Amino acid sequence: MNSVCEIFGCKYPIIQGAMGVICNPEFVAAVSEAGGFGTLASSFASSVDILEEQIKATRKLTSKPFGVNLQVMNPLTPQFVDLIVENGIKTVTISGGSPKTLVPILKSHGLNTVTVVPSVSVAVKSEVLGVDAVIAEGSESGGIQGLTGASTMVLVPAVVDAVSIPVIAAGGIADSRGYRAALALGASGVQVGTRFIASRECTAHSNYKEAIVAQSEIDTRLANLGPFQVRALNTPLIDKIRQDPSLIGKGFSEEGLEASWVKGDMEAGLLPAGENIGLIHNILSVTEIMNEMITGGENG
Ligand SMILES: Cc1cc2nc3c(=O)[nH]c(=O)nc-3n(C[C@H](O)[C@H](O)[C@H](O)COP(=O)(O)O)c2cc1C
């Protein structure tokens, strides 16, 4: 069995990337049901109860394994650990900061632990900490990233050369060509974000999904968030923020993101998306996306 499938307990080595408030239980369960690994996000979870409800709702929809992404930046993350253990989650991903404190705690509970890494040096440090795998996330990916970064094409083989644990490629993967390319670079699996937003099951508003379908590979923009930056769709709001960074509070607040991602107000918040929007031309079901990714290469 593929090493990533063993760690995550899934049939295919395709991990659905955590995506803040749009990782609804129906969507996460659909990915696991289709043979991938669905991931709930906790980055914007403002209470333990909210995450618990989501775990329980997802569990009702699938008996297959799914996971939770822990964001180091969320102050509630230490409290989420007990909840995760009590609710039978077996694999977690960690992102958004140093995993140094979290990894030993998670390992002591017997959890499979996977960190998102932007560079070879962070991947090596993660391996030393004892993680089971790393997700090498290239700078073309949608969402938050560091101020410096390398693209997936360079980062993945560099990380593969530097560590002996499995490497999962993230950033820019939207179809069977990206999936096969990632494996050719030495990755043992892929993590996919933006392509899954444009799925029927994802709770993202149709304005967000349609903008992903409509925009091209040169349409994403980077906005500075201080120590981080975010890659998002080209909207008037991101232009304003790029000219006046003090507006970022509006563009990346919990309320702003909920209003734009879920309610469709395109000017209420930034809409993260990767360069792979240039490869996404339709809104499909999760199963259709997964099937094309796995079998498309055999026909194409
Ligand atoms: C809307 C959006 C929200 C995201 N939120 C998170 C998050 O909460 N935690 C995280 O680890 N990664 C987050 N990411 C990154 C994804 O999990 C994934 O690694 C990335 O989207 C992969 O690149 P791709 O968009 O090119 O497929 C987010 C990405 C997007 C597009």
Short mmCIF file of C-alpha atoms and ligand atoms in Angstrom, two decimals:
data_model
loop_
_atom_site.label_atom_id
_atom_site.label_comp_id
_atom_site.label_asym_id
_atom_site.label_seq_id
_atom_site.Cartn_x
_atom_site.Cartn_y
_atom_site.Cartn_z
CA MET A 1 0.00 0.00 0.00
CA ASN A 2 1.12 3.58 -0.70
CA SER A 3 2.77 5.01 2.43
CA VAL A 4 0.53 8.09 2.40
CA CYS A 5 -2.56 5.85 2.22
CA GLU A 6 -1.29 3.95 5.26
CA ILE A 7 -0.75 7.14 7.27
CA PHE A 8 -4.12 8.68 6.36
CA GLY A 9 -6.11 5.46 6.07
CA CYS A 10 -7.45 6.36 2.61
CA LYS A 11 -7.63 4.47 -0.70
CA TYR A 12 -5.94 7.11 -2.90
CA PRO A 13 -3.11 9.43 -1.79
CA ILE A 14 -5.21 12.55 -2.35
CA ILE A 15 -5.63 14.79 0.68
CA GLN A 16 -8.21 17.58 0.67
CA GLY A 17 -6.49 20.69 2.00
CA ALA A 18 -8.05 22.43 4.98
CA MET A 19 -9.83 25.60 3.86
CA GLY A 20 -11.10 27.61 6.80
CA VAL A 21 -14.85 28.12 6.95
CA ILE A 22 -15.67 26.25 3.73
CA CYS A 23 -14.74 22.77 4.97
CA ASN A 24 -18.34 21.79 5.64
CA PRO A 25 -19.04 18.23 6.80
CA GLU A 26 -20.81 17.23 3.53
CA PHE A 27 -17.75 18.26 1.53
CA VAL A 28 -15.18 16.64 3.83
CA ALA A 29 -17.20 13.41 4.00
CA ALA A 30 -17.58 13.37 0.19
CA VAL A 31 -13.79 13.42 -0.24
CA SER A 32 -13.35 10.53 2.19
CA GLU A 33 -16.22 8.60 0.59
CA ALA A 34 -14.56 9.04 -2.84
CA GLY A 35 -11.39 7.40 -1.49
CA GLY A 36 -9.38 10.50 -0.59
CA PHE A 37 -8.80 12.03 2.81
CA GLY A 38 -11.19 14.80 3.88
CA THR A 39 -9.91 17.41 6.32
CA LEU A 40 -11.90 19.71 8.60
CA ALA A 41 -10.33 23.10 9.25
CA SER A 42 -9.98 24.63 12.71
CA SER A 43 -8.21 27.84 11.76
CA PHE A 44 -11.28 30.02 12.32
CA ALA A 45 -13.06 27.76 14.84
CA SER A 46 -13.83 30.13 17.70
CA SER A 47 -14.86 27.44 20.21
CA VAL A 48 -14.28 23.77 20.95
CA ASP A 49 -18.02 23.17 20.52
CA ILE A 50 -17.98 24.38 16.91
CA LEU A 51 -15.25 21.90 15.96
CA GLU A 52 -16.94 19.11 17.92
CA GLU A 53 -20.21 19.68 16.03
CA GLN A 54 -18.34 19.49 12.72
CA ILE A 55 -16.52 16.29 13.65
CA LYS A 56 -19.78 14.66 14.78
CA ALA A 57 -21.67 15.84 11.67
CA THR A 58 -18.92 14.49 9.39
CA ARG A 59 -18.83 11.18 11.26
CA LYS A 60 -22.58 10.76 10.59
CA LEU A 61 -21.93 11.07 6.85
CA THR A 62 -18.96 8.72 6.47
CA SER A 63 -17.42 5.78 8.25
CA LYS A 64 -14.17 6.40 6.33
CA PRO A 65 -11.24 8.21 7.99
CA PHE A 66 -11.11 11.99 7.88
CA GLY A 67 -8.90 14.44 9.73
CA VAL A 68 -8.54 17.86 11.26
CA ASN A 69 -6.05 20.60 10.39
CA LEU A 70 -4.60 22.33 13.44
CA GLN A 71 -3.50 25.92 12.97
CA VAL A 72 -0.74 26.88 15.37
CA MET A 73 -1.95 30.51 15.22
CA ASN A 74 -5.38 29.69 16.68
CA PRO A 75 -5.07 30.13 20.49
CA LEU A 76 -7.65 27.36 21.03
CA THR A 77 -5.52 24.73 19.27
CA PRO A 78 -4.22 23.08 22.49
CA GLN A 79 -7.86 22.54 23.55
CA PHE A 80 -8.70 21.01 20.17
CA VAL A 81 -6.19 18.19 20.79
CA ASP A 82 -8.25 16.53 23.55
CA LEU A 83 -11.39 16.86 21.45
CA ILE A 84 -9.71 15.22 18.47
CA VAL A 85 -8.44 12.31 20.55
CA GLU A 86 -11.84 11.80 22.24
CA ASN A 87 -13.57 11.79 18.84
CA GLY A 88 -11.40 9.13 17.29
CA ILE A 89 -9.52 11.27 14.75
CA LYS A 90 -6.36 9.37 13.80
CA THR A 91 -4.47 11.79 11.54
CA VAL A 92 -3.97 15.56 11.80
CA THR A 93 -2.18 18.11 9.69
CA ILE A 94 -0.45 21.09 11.30
CA SER A 95 0.16 24.45 9.66
CA GLY A 96 0.55 28.15 10.35
CA GLY A 97 3.60 28.13 12.62
CA SER A 98 6.10 26.01 14.49
CA PRO A 99 4.80 22.53 15.32
CA LYS A 100 7.46 22.05 18.02
CA THR A 101 5.06 22.02 21.00
CA LEU A 102 2.18 20.24 19.30
CA VAL A 103 3.96 17.28 17.70
CA PRO A 104 5.13 15.57 20.94
CA ILE A 105 1.64 15.96 22.45
CA LEU A 106 -0.06 14.53 19.37
CA LYS A 107 2.45 11.67 19.11
CA SER A 108 1.92 10.84 22.82
CA HIS A 109 -1.74 10.26 21.93
CA GLY A 110 -0.70 7.96 19.07
CA LEU A 111 -1.92 10.31 16.33
CA ASN A 112 -0.40 10.35 12.86
CA THR A 113 0.98 13.85 12.49
CA VAL A 114 1.75 15.62 9.23
CA THR A 115 3.16 19.16 8.93
CA VAL A 116 2.78 21.64 6.07
CA VAL A 117 6.25 22.91 5.12
CA PRO A 118 7.36 25.75 2.83
CA SER A 119 11.07 24.86 2.61
CA VAL A 120 13.68 22.12 2.91
CA SER A 121 14.94 23.43 6.25
CA VAL A 122 11.46 23.34 7.84
CA ALA A 123 10.87 19.86 6.37
CA VAL A 124 14.10 18.59 7.94
CA LYS A 125 13.16 20.11 11.32
CA SER A 126 9.75 18.43 11.10
CA GLU A 127 11.34 15.06 10.40
CA VAL A 128 13.61 15.49 13.45
CA LEU A 129 10.50 16.26 15.56
CA GLY A 130 9.13 12.85 14.51
CA VAL A 131 6.28 13.67 12.13
CA ASP A 132 4.97 10.89 9.89
CA ALA A 133 5.00 12.87 6.64
CA VAL A 134 5.33 16.42 5.35
CA ILE A 135 3.19 18.39 2.93
CA ALA A 136 5.53 20.47 0.74
CA GLU A 137 3.37 23.43 -0.24
CA GLY A 138 4.58 25.46 -3.20
CA SER A 139 4.09 29.20 -3.51
CA GLU A 140 1.53 28.94 -6.33
CA SER A 141 -0.96 27.52 -3.83
CA GLY A 142 -4.03 29.36 -2.64
CA GLY A 143 -4.17 30.74 0.89
CA ILE A 144 -1.64 31.86 3.46
CA GLN A 145 2.05 31.42 2.77
CA GLY A 146 5.37 32.80 3.97
CA LEU A 147 6.93 35.96 2.56
CA THR A 148 9.47 33.86 0.69
CA GLY A 149 8.68 30.62 -1.06
CA ALA A 150 9.54 28.22 -3.84
CA SER A 151 7.15 26.79 -6.40
CA THR A 152 5.94 23.19 -6.20
CA MET A 153 8.12 22.12 -9.15
CA VAL A 154 11.28 23.02 -7.21
CA LEU A 155 10.18 22.54 -3.62
CA VAL A 156 8.88 18.99 -3.89
CA PRO A 157 11.99 17.25 -5.30
CA ALA A 158 14.21 19.34 -3.01
CA VAL A 159 12.25 18.15 0.03
CA VAL A 160 12.13 14.57 -1.28
CA ASP A 161 15.94 14.61 -1.49
CA ALA A 162 16.28 15.97 2.05
CA VAL A 163 13.98 13.75 4.15
CA SER A 164 13.26 10.05 4.39
CA ILE A 165 9.58 10.32 5.38
CA PRO A 166 6.81 10.51 2.73
CA VAL A 167 6.35 13.88 1.01
CA ILE A 168 2.94 15.11 -0.15
CA ALA A 169 2.94 17.80 -2.84
CA ALA A 170 0.61 20.81 -2.55
CA GLY A 171 0.17 23.86 -4.74
CA GLY A 172 -1.03 24.00 -8.31
CA ILE A 173 -2.54 20.52 -8.55
CA ALA A 174 -5.92 20.60 -10.26
CA ASP A 175 -6.17 17.50 -12.45
CA SER A 176 -4.62 14.16 -13.42
CA ARG A 177 -1.65 15.90 -15.06
CA GLY A 178 -0.76 17.71 -11.85
CA TYR A 179 -1.29 14.53 -9.82
CA ARG A 180 1.00 12.49 -12.07
CA ALA A 181 3.57 15.30 -12.19
CA ALA A 182 3.69 15.41 -8.38
CA LEU A 183 4.33 11.66 -8.24
CA ALA A 184 7.01 12.04 -10.93
CA LEU A 185 8.72 14.66 -8.72
CA GLY A 186 8.99 12.03 -5.99
CA ALA A 187 5.91 12.90 -3.94
CA SER A 188 3.95 10.01 -2.44
CA GLY A 189 0.67 11.90 -2.63
CA VAL A 190 -0.97 15.28 -3.19
CA GLN A 191 -2.89 17.84 -1.17
CA VAL A 192 -5.48 19.73 -3.20
CA GLY A 193 -7.18 22.99 -2.21
CA THR A 194 -8.50 25.34 -4.89
CA ARG A 195 -9.79 22.61 -7.28
CA PHE A 196 -12.02 21.29 -4.50
CA ILE A 197 -13.59 24.72 -3.83
CA ALA A 198 -15.12 24.45 -7.30
CA SER A 199 -16.95 21.26 -6.30
CA ARG A 200 -20.68 20.91 -5.82
CA GLU A 201 -20.32 19.71 -2.22
CA CYS A 202 -18.16 22.60 -0.98
CA THR A 203 -20.23 25.21 0.83
CA ALA A 204 -18.34 28.09 -0.82
CA HIS A 205 -20.77 30.57 -2.42
CA SER A 206 -21.40 30.17 -6.15
CA ASN A 207 -19.91 33.69 -6.72
CA TYR A 208 -16.60 32.37 -5.35
CA LYS A 209 -16.77 29.13 -7.36
CA GLU A 210 -17.71 30.93 -10.58
CA ALA A 211 -14.88 33.44 -10.15
CA ILE A 212 -12.45 30.51 -9.81
CA VAL A 213 -13.80 29.06 -13.05
CA ALA A 214 -13.74 32.44 -14.85
CA GLN A 215 -10.29 33.73 -13.87
CA SER A 216 -7.03 32.71 -15.55
CA GLU A 217 -3.64 31.52 -14.32
CA ILE A 218 -2.32 35.10 -14.13
CA ASP A 219 -5.22 36.45 -12.11
CA THR A 220 -4.21 35.65 -8.52
CA ARG A 221 -2.62 38.38 -6.40
CA LEU A 222 -0.56 38.33 -3.20
CA ALA A 223 -1.60 40.55 -0.30
CA ASN A 224 0.72 41.16 2.63
CA LEU A 225 -0.50 40.10 6.07
CA GLY A 226 2.61 41.19 8.00
CA PRO A 227 4.62 38.03 8.69
CA PHE A 228 2.59 36.16 6.04
CA GLN A 229 0.96 36.82 2.72
CA VAL A 230 -2.15 35.39 1.11
CA ARG A 231 -2.66 34.37 -2.51
CA ALA A 232 -6.21 35.24 -3.53
CA LEU A 233 -8.45 35.98 -6.50
CA ASN A 234 -8.04 39.26 -8.32
CA THR A 235 -10.82 41.47 -6.90
CA PRO A 236 -11.11 45.24 -6.38
CA LEU A 237 -10.66 44.58 -2.62
CA ILE A 238 -7.26 42.93 -3.01
CA ASP A 239 -6.11 45.84 -5.17
CA LYS A 240 -7.16 48.27 -2.44
CA ILE A 241 -5.35 46.22 0.22
CA ARG A 242 -2.20 46.03 -1.89
CA GLN A 243 -2.24 49.83 -2.12
CA ASP A 244 -3.17 50.36 1.54
CA PRO A 245 -2.07 47.38 3.71
CA SER A 246 -3.84 48.88 6.76
CA LEU A 247 -7.09 47.62 5.19
CA ILE A 248 -6.04 44.00 5.67
CA GLY A 249 -8.02 43.72 8.93
CA LYS A 250 -11.19 44.10 6.85
CA GLY A 251 -10.09 41.64 4.20
CA PHE A 252 -9.01 38.88 6.52
CA SER A 253 -11.33 39.09 9.52
CA GLU A 254 -13.53 36.12 10.46
CA GLU A 255 -16.66 38.13 9.56
CA GLY A 256 -15.19 39.30 6.25
CA LEU A 257 -14.24 35.78 5.23
CA GLU A 258 -17.61 34.31 6.19
CA ALA A 259 -19.42 37.08 4.27
CA SER A 260 -17.31 36.58 1.13
CA TRP A 261 -16.57 32.83 1.08
CA VAL A 262 -19.98 31.59 2.20
CA LYS A 263 -22.40 34.48 1.54
CA GLY A 264 -20.88 35.60 -1.75
CA ASP A 265 -20.11 39.27 -0.99
CA MET A 266 -16.97 39.51 -3.13
CA GLU A 267 -15.90 42.81 -1.56
CA ALA A 268 -16.25 41.71 2.09
CA GLY A 269 -13.09 39.64 2.25
CA LEU A 270 -10.19 38.17 0.31
CA LEU A 271 -10.98 35.00 -1.63
CA PRO A 272 -7.92 32.70 -1.46
CA ALA A 273 -7.16 30.71 -4.58
CA GLY A 274 -4.10 29.26 -6.29
CA GLU A 275 -2.63 29.83 -9.74
CA ASN A 276 -4.36 26.58 -10.76
CA ILE A 277 -7.58 28.60 -11.26
CA GLY A 278 -6.25 28.74 -14.83
CA LEU A 279 -6.86 24.97 -15.08
CA ILE A 280 -10.32 24.91 -13.52
CA HIS A 281 -13.09 25.33 -16.08
CA ASN A 282 -16.11 23.79 -14.41
CA ILE A 283 -17.82 22.96 -11.13
CA LEU A 284 -17.88 19.19 -10.66
CA SER A 285 -18.77 16.77 -7.89
CA VAL A 286 -15.97 15.69 -5.57
CA THR A 287 -16.20 12.18 -7.05
CA GLU A 288 -15.82 13.50 -10.61
CA ILE A 289 -12.76 15.55 -9.58
CA MET A 290 -11.21 12.57 -7.80
CA ASN A 291 -11.96 10.13 -10.62
CA GLU A 292 -10.42 12.39 -13.26
CA MET A 293 -7.34 12.88 -11.07
CA ILE A 294 -6.85 9.16 -10.57
CA THR A 295 -7.84 7.73 -13.94
CA GLY A 296 -7.56 10.71 -16.33
CA GLY A 297 -3.93 9.97 -16.95
CA GLU A 298 -4.68 6.49 -18.22
CA ASN A 299 -6.81 7.88 -21.02
CA GLY A 300 -5.01 11.10 -21.76
C1 LIG B 1 -9.68 29.23 0.66
C2 LIG B 1 -8.46 28.54 1.21
C3 LIG B 1 -8.32 28.42 2.60
C4 LIG B 1 -7.23 27.74 3.14
N1 LIG B 1 -7.16 27.56 4.50
C5 LIG B 1 -6.20 26.76 5.01
C6 LIG B 1 -6.21 26.41 6.39
O1 LIG B 1 -7.11 26.80 7.15
N2 LIG B 1 -5.20 25.60 6.85
C7 LIG B 1 -4.21 25.14 6.00
O2 LIG B 1 -3.32 24.42 6.45
N3 LIG B 1 -4.19 25.44 4.68
C8 LIG B 1 -5.16 26.22 4.18
N4 LIG B 1 -5.18 26.46 2.82
C9 LIG B 1 -4.21 25.78 1.93
C10 LIG B 1 -4.81 24.45 1.43
O3 LIG B 1 -5.05 23.56 2.48
C11 LIG B 1 -3.89 23.76 0.39
O4 LIG B 1 -2.66 23.37 0.96
C12 LIG B 1 -3.64 24.63 -0.82
O5 LIG B 1 -4.85 25.22 -1.25
C13 LIG B 1 -3.03 23.78 -1.94
O6 LIG B 1 -2.78 24.54 -3.08
P1 LIG B 1 -3.85 24.71 -4.30
O7 LIG B 1 -4.82 25.75 -3.81
O8 LIG B 1 -3.01 25.19 -5.41
O9 LIG B 1 -4.48 23.38 -4.53
C14 LIG B 1 -6.24 27.20 2.27
C15 LIG B 1 -6.37 27.36 0.88
C16 LIG B 1 -7.46 28.00 0.35
C17 LIG B 1 -7.59 28.12 -1.16
#
